[in-house]
Amino acid sequence: MVDPAFDVVVIGAGAAGLMCAMTAGRRGRRVLLLDHGEEPGAKILISGGGRCNFTNRETPASRFLSANSHFAKSALSRYEPADFIALLDSHGITWHEKSLGQLFCDGSARQVVSMLVGECLSAGVDLRMAHRITGVRHDGGFHVETDHGPVSAPALVIATGGLSIPKMGATGFAYDVARQFSLAIVPPEPALVPLTFAEPAVSMMRALSGTACEVVATVGRTAFREALLFTHRGLSGPAVLQASSYLTAGDELTLDLLPGQDALPWLLTRKRERPRIALRTALAEVLPQRLAQALAPEEDAPPIGGLADRALAAMAERLKRWRLTPSGTEGYAKAEVTRGGIDTRALSSRTLEVRSVPGLYFIGEAVDVTGWLGGYNFQWAWASGFAAGEAI
Ligand code: FDA
């Protein structure tokens, strides 16, 4: 029998769950929002270096990965960046645009969490943190077992996110519920994640740890022109994080260390005009010094004027097409998001409801929709949460 106290139980008080609960609550639905963590919106709090990159100026579906590239369009078109901006504006939360359309709070990410929690509470949402979920049953209604006792409702929303950052409370709960209802799952993988490399590449990268430069990182036909950062274990930085979402094991990553510049004509001009300088000195004109030294390590090499054009062509090739095969990633401990998730074929793109189980919804990162770096993942959380919240 269904407990009459609630119209819907939302599990997961992260970005998507808060938006969904707020939206359903504003429509007069009686909402119970449950989470096993101590604090709602924990990932919002640490996002964007504490300033929350809450959306992007433009969020076309092409900036989201999914086995069905059209799936996200419906929800994204009904809750746009402007809608979230209007919500912030109505709370007097000021924001600014960084590069590539990324929007951040001027103050702190905590303002976003306070706004969402405040909206939930004023919409009558019953928010209960530190509740461990021990089981879900379905017999027409949904029965959620918790360590504080059972709760029931005719609708259930799963907003428990993906596997990234387990130490913050990430779990595979959404995938367990999907399996329980025989729904397909696109295998989850760490995404927006630093890449690791084997010897000899990793020794060079370790020596350059902390060095950053602008590159174009390409995987297959997808390319990102952003910063690269060398780390103790390999490569990170926005360009590499973006590329990581498109890599599968064994794929090659190609780096262009001189974006927008022709390397060989430039090297040949240097050879003609400044034949006495060392190659590493020439490279240091366009690259960080440590990287220039790593690429041209021989201190006793002849000056650039003494190098054959063939050798300069090989260096130009390295600068423009440095091909690397990662040995792996830094895993869920460092991954900003999880790609894959609940197979969208099971869901209505308009409402996020499971077609075969009326009343059951999956939203946010749990679903096989993964945004680029730059505010896209929060926009998907807001949009999918809104779509379900409007439908319940
Ligand atoms: P989210 O992970 O936010 O929430 C899930 C909730 O479910 C959590 O509160 C968790 O405690 C709860 N939960 C999990 N398992 C449970 C269980 N078994 N029982 C009960 N509760 C459970 N994106 C972006 O657009 N801009 C940015 O600036 C950043 N920055 C960023 C930084 C870092 C360090 C990370 C790790 C991630 C980002 N992201 C981001 C990604 C963004 O945080 C992420 O995509 C959204 O938070 C996903 O929202 P969800 O609500 O789907 O999951």
CSV table of N, CA and C in Angstrom, one decimal, residues 136-257:
chain,number,residue,atom,x,y,z
A,136,VAL,N,14.9,-1.2,-2.5
A,136,VAL,CA,13.7,-0.6,-3.2
A,136,VAL,C,12.8,-1.7,-3.6
A,137,ARG,N,11.5,-1.6,-3.4
A,137,ARG,CA,10.5,-2.6,-3.8
A,137,ARG,C,9.5,-1.9,-4.6
A,138,HIS,N,8.9,-2.7,-5.5
A,138,HIS,CA,7.9,-2.1,-6.4
A,138,HIS,C,6.7,-3.1,-6.5
A,139,ASP,N,5.5,-2.5,-6.2
A,139,ASP,CA,4.3,-3.4,-6.4
A,139,ASP,C,3.2,-2.5,-6.8
A,140,GLY,N,3.5,-1.7,-7.8
A,140,GLY,CA,2.6,-0.6,-8.3
A,140,GLY,C,3.1,0.7,-7.7
A,141,GLY,N,3.2,0.8,-6.4
A,141,GLY,CA,3.9,1.9,-5.7
A,141,GLY,C,5.4,1.5,-5.5
A,142,PHE,N,6.2,2.5,-5.0
A,142,PHE,CA,7.6,2.2,-4.8
A,142,PHE,C,7.8,2.3,-3.3
A,143,HIS,N,8.5,1.3,-2.7
A,143,HIS,CA,8.8,1.3,-1.3
A,143,HIS,C,10.3,1.3,-1.1
A,144,VAL,N,10.8,2.3,-0.4
A,144,VAL,CA,12.2,2.5,-0.2
A,144,VAL,C,12.5,2.2,1.2
A,145,GLU,N,13.4,1.2,1.4
A,145,GLU,CA,13.8,0.8,2.8
A,145,GLU,C,15.0,1.7,3.2
A,146,THR,N,15.0,2.3,4.4
A,146,THR,CA,16.1,3.1,4.8
A,146,THR,C,16.5,2.7,6.2
A,147,ASP,N,17.6,3.1,6.7
A,147,ASP,CA,18.0,2.8,8.1
A,147,ASP,C,17.2,3.6,9.1
A,148,HIS,N,16.3,4.5,8.6
A,148,HIS,CA,15.4,5.2,9.5
A,148,HIS,C,13.9,4.7,9.3
A,149,GLY,N,13.8,3.5,8.6
A,149,GLY,CA,12.5,3.0,8.3
A,149,GLY,C,12.1,3.1,6.9
A,150,PRO,N,10.9,2.5,6.5
A,150,PRO,CA,10.5,2.5,5.1
A,150,PRO,C,9.7,3.8,4.7
A,151,VAL,N,9.8,4.2,3.5
A,151,VAL,CA,8.9,5.2,2.9
A,151,VAL,C,8.4,4.8,1.6
A,152,SER,N,7.2,5.3,1.2
A,152,SER,CA,6.6,4.8,0.0
A,152,SER,C,6.0,6.0,-0.8
A,153,ALA,N,5.9,5.8,-2.1
A,153,ALA,CA,5.2,6.9,-2.9
A,153,ALA,C,4.9,6.2,-4.3
A,154,PRO,N,4.0,6.8,-5.0
A,154,PRO,CA,3.7,6.3,-6.3
A,154,PRO,C,4.7,6.6,-7.4
A,155,ALA,N,5.7,7.5,-7.1
A,155,ALA,CA,6.8,7.8,-8.0
A,155,ALA,C,8.1,7.8,-7.3
A,156,LEU,N,9.2,7.4,-8.0
A,156,LEU,CA,10.5,7.3,-7.5
A,156,LEU,C,11.5,7.9,-8.5
A,157,VAL,N,12.3,8.8,-8.0
A,157,VAL,CA,13.3,9.4,-8.9
A,157,VAL,C,14.7,9.0,-8.4
A,158,ILE,N,15.5,8.4,-9.3
A,158,ILE,CA,16.9,8.0,-8.9
A,158,ILE,C,17.8,9.1,-9.4
A,159,ALA,N,18.4,9.8,-8.5
A,159,ALA,CA,19.3,11.0,-8.8
A,159,ALA,C,20.6,10.8,-8.1
A,160,THR,N,21.2,9.6,-8.1
A,160,THR,CA,22.3,9.3,-7.2
A,160,THR,C,23.6,9.4,-8.0
A,161,GLY,N,23.6,10.0,-9.2
A,161,GLY,CA,24.9,10.3,-9.9
A,161,GLY,C,25.6,9.1,-10.3
A,162,GLY,N,26.9,9.3,-10.6
A,162,GLY,CA,27.8,8.2,-11.1
A,162,GLY,C,28.8,7.8,-10.1
A,163,LEU,N,29.9,7.2,-10.5
A,163,LEU,CA,30.9,6.6,-9.6
A,163,LEU,C,32.0,7.5,-9.3
A,164,SER,N,32.0,8.7,-9.8
A,164,SER,CA,33.2,9.5,-9.6
A,164,SER,C,33.3,10.0,-8.2
A,165,ILE,N,34.5,10.0,-7.7
A,165,ILE,CA,34.9,10.5,-6.3
A,165,ILE,C,34.1,9.7,-5.3
A,166,PRO,N,34.5,8.4,-5.1
A,166,PRO,CA,33.8,7.5,-4.1
A,166,PRO,C,34.0,8.1,-2.7
A,167,LYS,N,35.1,8.8,-2.4
A,167,LYS,CA,35.3,9.3,-1.1
A,167,LYS,C,34.3,10.4,-0.7
A,168,MET,N,33.6,10.9,-1.7
A,168,MET,CA,32.5,11.9,-1.5
A,168,MET,C,31.2,11.2,-1.4
A,169,GLY,N,31.1,9.9,-1.4
A,169,GLY,CA,29.8,9.2,-1.3
A,169,GLY,C,29.2,8.7,-2.6
A,170,ALA,N,30.0,8.8,-3.7
A,170,ALA,CA,29.5,8.3,-4.9
A,170,ALA,C,29.3,6.7,-4.9
A,171,THR,N,28.2,6.3,-5.4
A,171,THR,CA,27.9,4.8,-5.4
A,171,THR,C,27.3,4.4,-6.7
A,172,GLY,N,27.3,3.1,-6.9
A,172,GLY,CA,26.6,2.6,-8.1
A,172,GLY,C,25.2,2.3,-7.9
A,173,PHE,N,24.6,3.0,-7.0
A,173,PHE,CA,23.2,2.7,-6.6
A,173,PHE,C,22.2,2.7,-7.8
A,174,ALA,N,22.4,3.8,-8.7
A,174,ALA,CA,21.5,3.9,-9.8
A,174,ALA,C,21.6,2.7,-10.7
A,175,TYR,N,22.8,2.1,-10.9
A,175,TYR,CA,23.0,1.0,-11.7
A,175,TYR,C,22.4,-0.3,-11.1
A,176,ASP,N,22.4,-0.3,-9.8
A,176,ASP,CA,21.8,-1.5,-9.1
A,176,ASP,C,20.3,-1.5,-9.3
A,177,VAL,N,19.7,-0.2,-9.1
A,177,VAL,CA,18.3,-0.1,-9.3
A,177,VAL,C,17.9,-0.5,-10.8
A,178,ALA,N,18.7,0.0,-11.7
A,178,ALA,CA,18.5,-0.3,-13.1
A,178,ALA,C,18.5,-1.8,-13.4
A,179,ARG,N,19.5,-2.5,-12.8
A,179,ARG,CA,19.5,-4.0,-12.9
A,179,ARG,C,18.3,-4.7,-12.3
A,180,GLN,N,17.9,-4.1,-11.2
A,180,GLN,CA,16.7,-4.7,-10.5
A,180,GLN,C,15.5,-4.6,-11.4
A,181,PHE,N,15.4,-3.6,-12.2
A,181,PHE,CA,14.3,-3.4,-13.1
A,181,PHE,C,14.6,-3.9,-14.5
A,182,SER,N,15.7,-4.6,-14.7
A,182,SER,CA,16.1,-5.2,-16.0
A,182,SER,C,16.3,-4.2,-17.1
A,183,LEU,N,16.9,-3.0,-16.7
A,183,LEU,CA,17.2,-2.0,-17.6
A,183,LEU,C,18.6,-2.1,-18.1
A,184,ALA,N,18.9,-1.8,-19.4
A,184,ALA,CA,20.3,-1.9,-19.9
A,184,ALA,C,21.1,-0.7,-19.4
A,185,ILE,N,22.4,-1.0,-19.2
A,185,ILE,CA,23.4,0.0,-18.8
A,185,ILE,C,24.5,0.1,-19.8
A,186,VAL,N,24.8,1.3,-20.2
A,186,VAL,CA,26.0,1.5,-21.0
A,186,VAL,C,27.2,1.5,-20.0
A,187,PRO,N,28.2,0.6,-20.2
A,187,PRO,CA,29.2,0.4,-19.2
A,187,PRO,C,29.8,1.7,-18.7
A,188,PRO,N,29.8,1.9,-17.4
A,188,PRO,CA,30.3,3.2,-16.8
A,188,PRO,C,31.9,3.2,-16.9
A,189,GLU,N,32.4,4.4,-17.2
A,189,GLU,CA,33.9,4.5,-17.2
A,189,GLU,C,34.2,5.9,-16.7
A,190,PRO,N,35.4,6.1,-16.1
A,190,PRO,CA,35.8,7.4,-15.6
A,190,PRO,C,35.9,8.3,-16.8
A,191,ALA,N,35.5,9.6,-16.7
A,191,ALA,CA,35.6,10.5,-17.8
A,191,ALA,C,36.0,11.9,-17.3
A,192,LEU,N,36.4,12.8,-18.1
A,192,LEU,CA,37.1,14.0,-17.7
A,192,LEU,C,38.1,13.7,-16.6
A,193,VAL,N,39.0,12.9,-17.0
A,193,VAL,CA,40.0,12.2,-16.0
A,193,VAL,C,41.4,12.4,-16.5
A,194,PRO,N,42.4,12.6,-15.6
A,194,PRO,CA,43.8,12.6,-16.0
A,194,PRO,C,44.2,11.3,-16.6
A,195,LEU,N,45.1,11.3,-17.6
A,195,LEU,CA,45.6,10.1,-18.2
A,195,LEU,C,47.0,9.7,-17.7
A,196,THR,N,47.2,8.4,-17.6
A,196,THR,CA,48.5,7.9,-17.1
A,196,THR,C,49.2,7.3,-18.3
A,197,PHE,N,50.5,7.2,-18.2
A,197,PHE,CA,51.4,6.7,-19.3
A,197,PHE,C,52.4,5.8,-18.7
A,198,ALA,N,52.9,4.9,-19.6
A,198,ALA,CA,54.0,3.9,-19.2
A,198,ALA,C,55.3,4.5,-19.6
A,199,GLU,N,56.4,3.9,-19.1
A,199,GLU,CA,57.7,4.3,-19.6
A,199,GLU,C,57.9,4.1,-21.1
A,200,PRO,N,58.7,4.9,-21.8
A,200,PRO,CA,59.5,6.0,-21.2
A,200,PRO,C,58.8,7.3,-21.1
A,201,ALA,N,57.5,7.4,-21.7
A,201,ALA,CA,56.9,8.7,-21.7
A,201,ALA,C,56.7,9.3,-20.3
A,202,VAL,N,56.3,8.4,-19.3
A,202,VAL,CA,56.0,8.9,-18.0
A,202,VAL,C,57.1,9.6,-17.3
A,203,SER,N,58.4,9.1,-17.6
A,203,SER,CA,59.6,9.7,-17.0
A,203,SER,C,59.7,11.1,-17.4
A,204,MET,N,59.5,11.4,-18.7
A,204,MET,CA,59.6,12.7,-19.2
A,204,MET,C,58.5,13.6,-18.7
A,205,MET,N,57.3,13.0,-18.6
A,205,MET,CA,56.1,13.8,-18.1
A,205,MET,C,56.3,14.1,-16.6
A,206,ARG,N,56.9,13.2,-15.8
A,206,ARG,CA,57.1,13.4,-14.4
A,206,ARG,C,58.1,14.5,-14.2
A,207,ALA,N,59.2,14.5,-15.1
A,207,ALA,CA,60.2,15.6,-15.0
A,207,ALA,C,59.6,17.0,-15.3
A,208,LEU,N,58.5,16.9,-16.1
A,208,LEU,CA,57.9,18.2,-16.5
A,208,LEU,C,56.7,18.6,-15.6
A,209,SER,N,56.5,17.8,-14.5
A,209,SER,CA,55.3,17.9,-13.7
A,209,SER,C,55.1,19.4,-13.3
A,210,GLY,N,53.9,19.9,-13.5
A,210,GLY,CA,53.6,21.3,-13.1
A,210,GLY,C,53.7,22.2,-14.3
A,211,THR,N,54.3,21.8,-15.4
A,211,THR,CA,54.4,22.6,-16.6
A,211,THR,C,53.1,22.6,-17.4
A,212,ALA,N,52.7,23.7,-17.9
A,212,ALA,CA,51.4,23.8,-18.6
A,212,ALA,C,51.7,24.5,-19.9
A,213,CYS,N,50.9,24.2,-21.0
A,213,CYS,CA,51.0,24.9,-22.2
A,213,CYS,C,49.7,24.7,-23.0
A,214,GLU,N,49.4,25.6,-24.0
A,214,GLU,CA,48.2,25.4,-24.8
A,214,GLU,C,48.5,24.4,-25.9
A,215,VAL,N,47.6,23.5,-26.1
A,215,VAL,CA,47.7,22.4,-27.1
A,215,VAL,C,46.4,22.2,-27.8
A,216,VAL,N,46.4,21.5,-28.9
A,216,VAL,CA,45.2,20.8,-29.4
A,216,VAL,C,45.4,19.3,-29.2
A,217,ALA,N,44.5,18.8,-28.4
A,217,ALA,CA,44.5,17.4,-28.1
A,217,ALA,C,43.4,16.7,-28.9
A,218,THR,N,43.8,15.7,-29.7
A,218,THR,CA,42.9,15.1,-30.6
A,218,THR,C,42.7,13.6,-30.4
A,219,VAL,N,41.5,13.1,-30.3
A,219,VAL,CA,41.2,11.7,-30.3
A,219,VAL,C,40.3,11.4,-31.5
A,220,GLY,N,40.7,10.6,-32.4
A,220,GLY,CA,39.8,10.3,-33.6
A,220,GLY,C,39.6,11.6,-34.3
A,221,ARG,N,38.3,12.0,-34.4
A,221,ARG,CA,37.9,13.2,-35.1
A,221,ARG,C,37.6,14.3,-34.2
A,222,THR,N,37.8,14.1,-32.8
A,222,THR,CA,37.4,15.2,-31.9
A,222,THR,C,38.6,15.9,-31.3
A,223,ALA,N,38.6,17.2,-31.4
A,223,ALA,CA,39.8,17.9,-31.0
A,223,ALA,C,39.5,19.0,-30.0
A,224,PHE,N,40.3,19.3,-29.0
A,224,PHE,CA,40.1,20.3,-28.0
A,224,PHE,C,41.3,21.2,-28.0
A,225,ARG,N,41.1,22.5,-28.1
A,225,ARG,CA,42.2,23.5,-28.0
A,225,ARG,C,42.1,24.1,-26.6
A,226,GLU,N,42.9,23.7,-25.7
A,226,GLU,CA,42.9,24.2,-24.3
A,226,GLU,C,44.2,23.9,-23.7
A,227,ALA,N,44.3,24.1,-22.4
A,227,ALA,CA,45.6,23.9,-21.7
A,227,ALA,C,45.9,22.5,-21.4
A,228,LEU,N,47.1,22.1,-21.5
A,228,LEU,CA,47.6,20.8,-21.1
A,228,LEU,C,48.5,21.0,-19.8
A,229,LEU,N,48.4,20.0,-18.9
A,229,LEU,CA,49.3,20.0,-17.7
A,229,LEU,C,50.0,18.7,-17.6
A,230,PHE,N,51.4,18.8,-17.4
A,230,PHE,CA,52.1,17.6,-17.2
A,230,PHE,C,52.0,17.2,-15.7
A,231,THR,N,51.9,15.9,-15.4
A,231,THR,CA,51.7,15.5,-14.0
A,231,THR,C,52.7,14.4,-13.6
A,232,HIS,N,52.8,14.0,-12.4
A,232,HIS,CA,53.7,12.9,-12.0
A,232,HIS,C,53.3,11.6,-12.7
A,233,ARG,N,52.1,11.4,-13.0
A,233,ARG,CA,51.7,10.2,-13.6
A,233,ARG,C,51.4,10.2,-15.1
A,234,GLY,N,51.4,11.5,-15.6
A,234,GLY,CA,51.1,11.6,-17.1
A,234,GLY,C,50.6,13.0,-17.4
A,235,LEU,N,49.4,13.1,-17.9
A,235,LEU,CA,48.9,14.3,-18.5
A,235,LEU,C,47.5,14.7,-17.9
A,236,SER,N,47.3,16.0,-17.7
A,236,SER,CA,46.0,16.4,-17.2
A,236,SER,C,45.8,17.8,-17.9
A,237,GLY,N,44.9,18.6,-17.3
A,237,GLY,CA,44.6,19.9,-17.9
A,237,GLY,C,43.4,19.8,-18.7
A,238,PRO,N,42.7,20.9,-19.0
A,238,PRO,CA,41.4,20.8,-19.6
A,238,PRO,C,41.4,20.1,-21.0
A,239,ALA,N,42.5,20.3,-21.8
A,239,ALA,CA,42.5,19.7,-23.1
A,239,ALA,C,42.5,18.1,-23.0
A,240,VAL,N,43.3,17.7,-22.0
A,240,VAL,CA,43.4,16.2,-21.8
A,240,VAL,C,42.2,15.6,-21.1
A,241,LEU,N,41.6,16.4,-20.2
A,241,LEU,CA,40.4,15.9,-19.5
A,241,LEU,C,39.3,15.7,-20.6
A,242,GLN,N,39.1,16.7,-21.4
A,242,GLN,CA,38.1,16.7,-22.5
A,242,GLN,C,38.4,15.4,-23.4
A,243,ALA,N,39.6,15.3,-23.8
A,243,ALA,CA,40.0,14.2,-24.7
A,243,ALA,C,39.7,12.8,-24.1
A,244,SER,N,39.9,12.8,-22.7
A,244,SER,CA,39.8,11.5,-22.0
A,244,SER,C,38.4,10.9,-22.2
A,245,SER,N,37.4,11.8,-22.3
A,245,SER,CA,36.0,11.3,-22.4
A,245,SER,C,35.7,10.6,-23.7
A,246,TYR,N,36.6,10.8,-24.7
A,246,TYR,CA,36.4,10.2,-26.0
A,246,TYR,C,37.4,9.0,-26.2
A,247,LEU,N,38.3,8.7,-25.2
A,247,LEU,CA,39.3,7.7,-25.4
A,247,LEU,C,38.7,6.3,-24.9
A,248,THR,N,39.0,5.3,-25.6
A,248,THR,CA,38.9,4.0,-25.1
A,248,THR,C,40.2,3.3,-25.0
A,249,ALA,N,40.4,2.2,-24.2
A,249,ALA,CA,41.7,1.6,-24.0
A,249,ALA,C,42.3,1.3,-25.4
A,250,GLY,N,43.6,1.7,-25.5
A,250,GLY,CA,44.4,1.4,-26.7
A,250,GLY,C,44.3,2.5,-27.7
A,251,ASP,N,43.4,3.5,-27.5
A,251,ASP,CA,43.3,4.6,-28.5
A,251,ASP,C,44.5,5.5,-28.4
A,252,GLU,N,44.8,6.2,-29.5
A,252,GLU,CA,45.9,7.1,-29.5
A,252,GLU,C,45.5,8.5,-29.3
A,253,LEU,N,46.3,9.3,-28.5
A,253,LEU,CA,46.0,10.7,-28.3
A,253,LEU,C,47.1,11.5,-29.1
A,254,THR,N,46.7,12.5,-29.9
A,254,THR,CA,47.7,13.3,-30.6
A,254,THR,C,47.7,14.7,-30.1
A,255,LEU,N,48.9,15.2,-29.8
A,255,LEU,CA,49.0,16.5,-29.3
A,255,LEU,C,49.7,17.4,-30.3
A,256,ASP,N,49.1,18.6,-30.5
A,256,ASP,CA,49.7,19.6,-31.3
A,256,ASP,C,50.2,20.7,-30.3
A,257,LEU,N,51.5,20.8,-30.1
A,257,LEU,CA,52.1,21.7,-29.1
A,257,LEU,C,52.2,23.1,-29.6
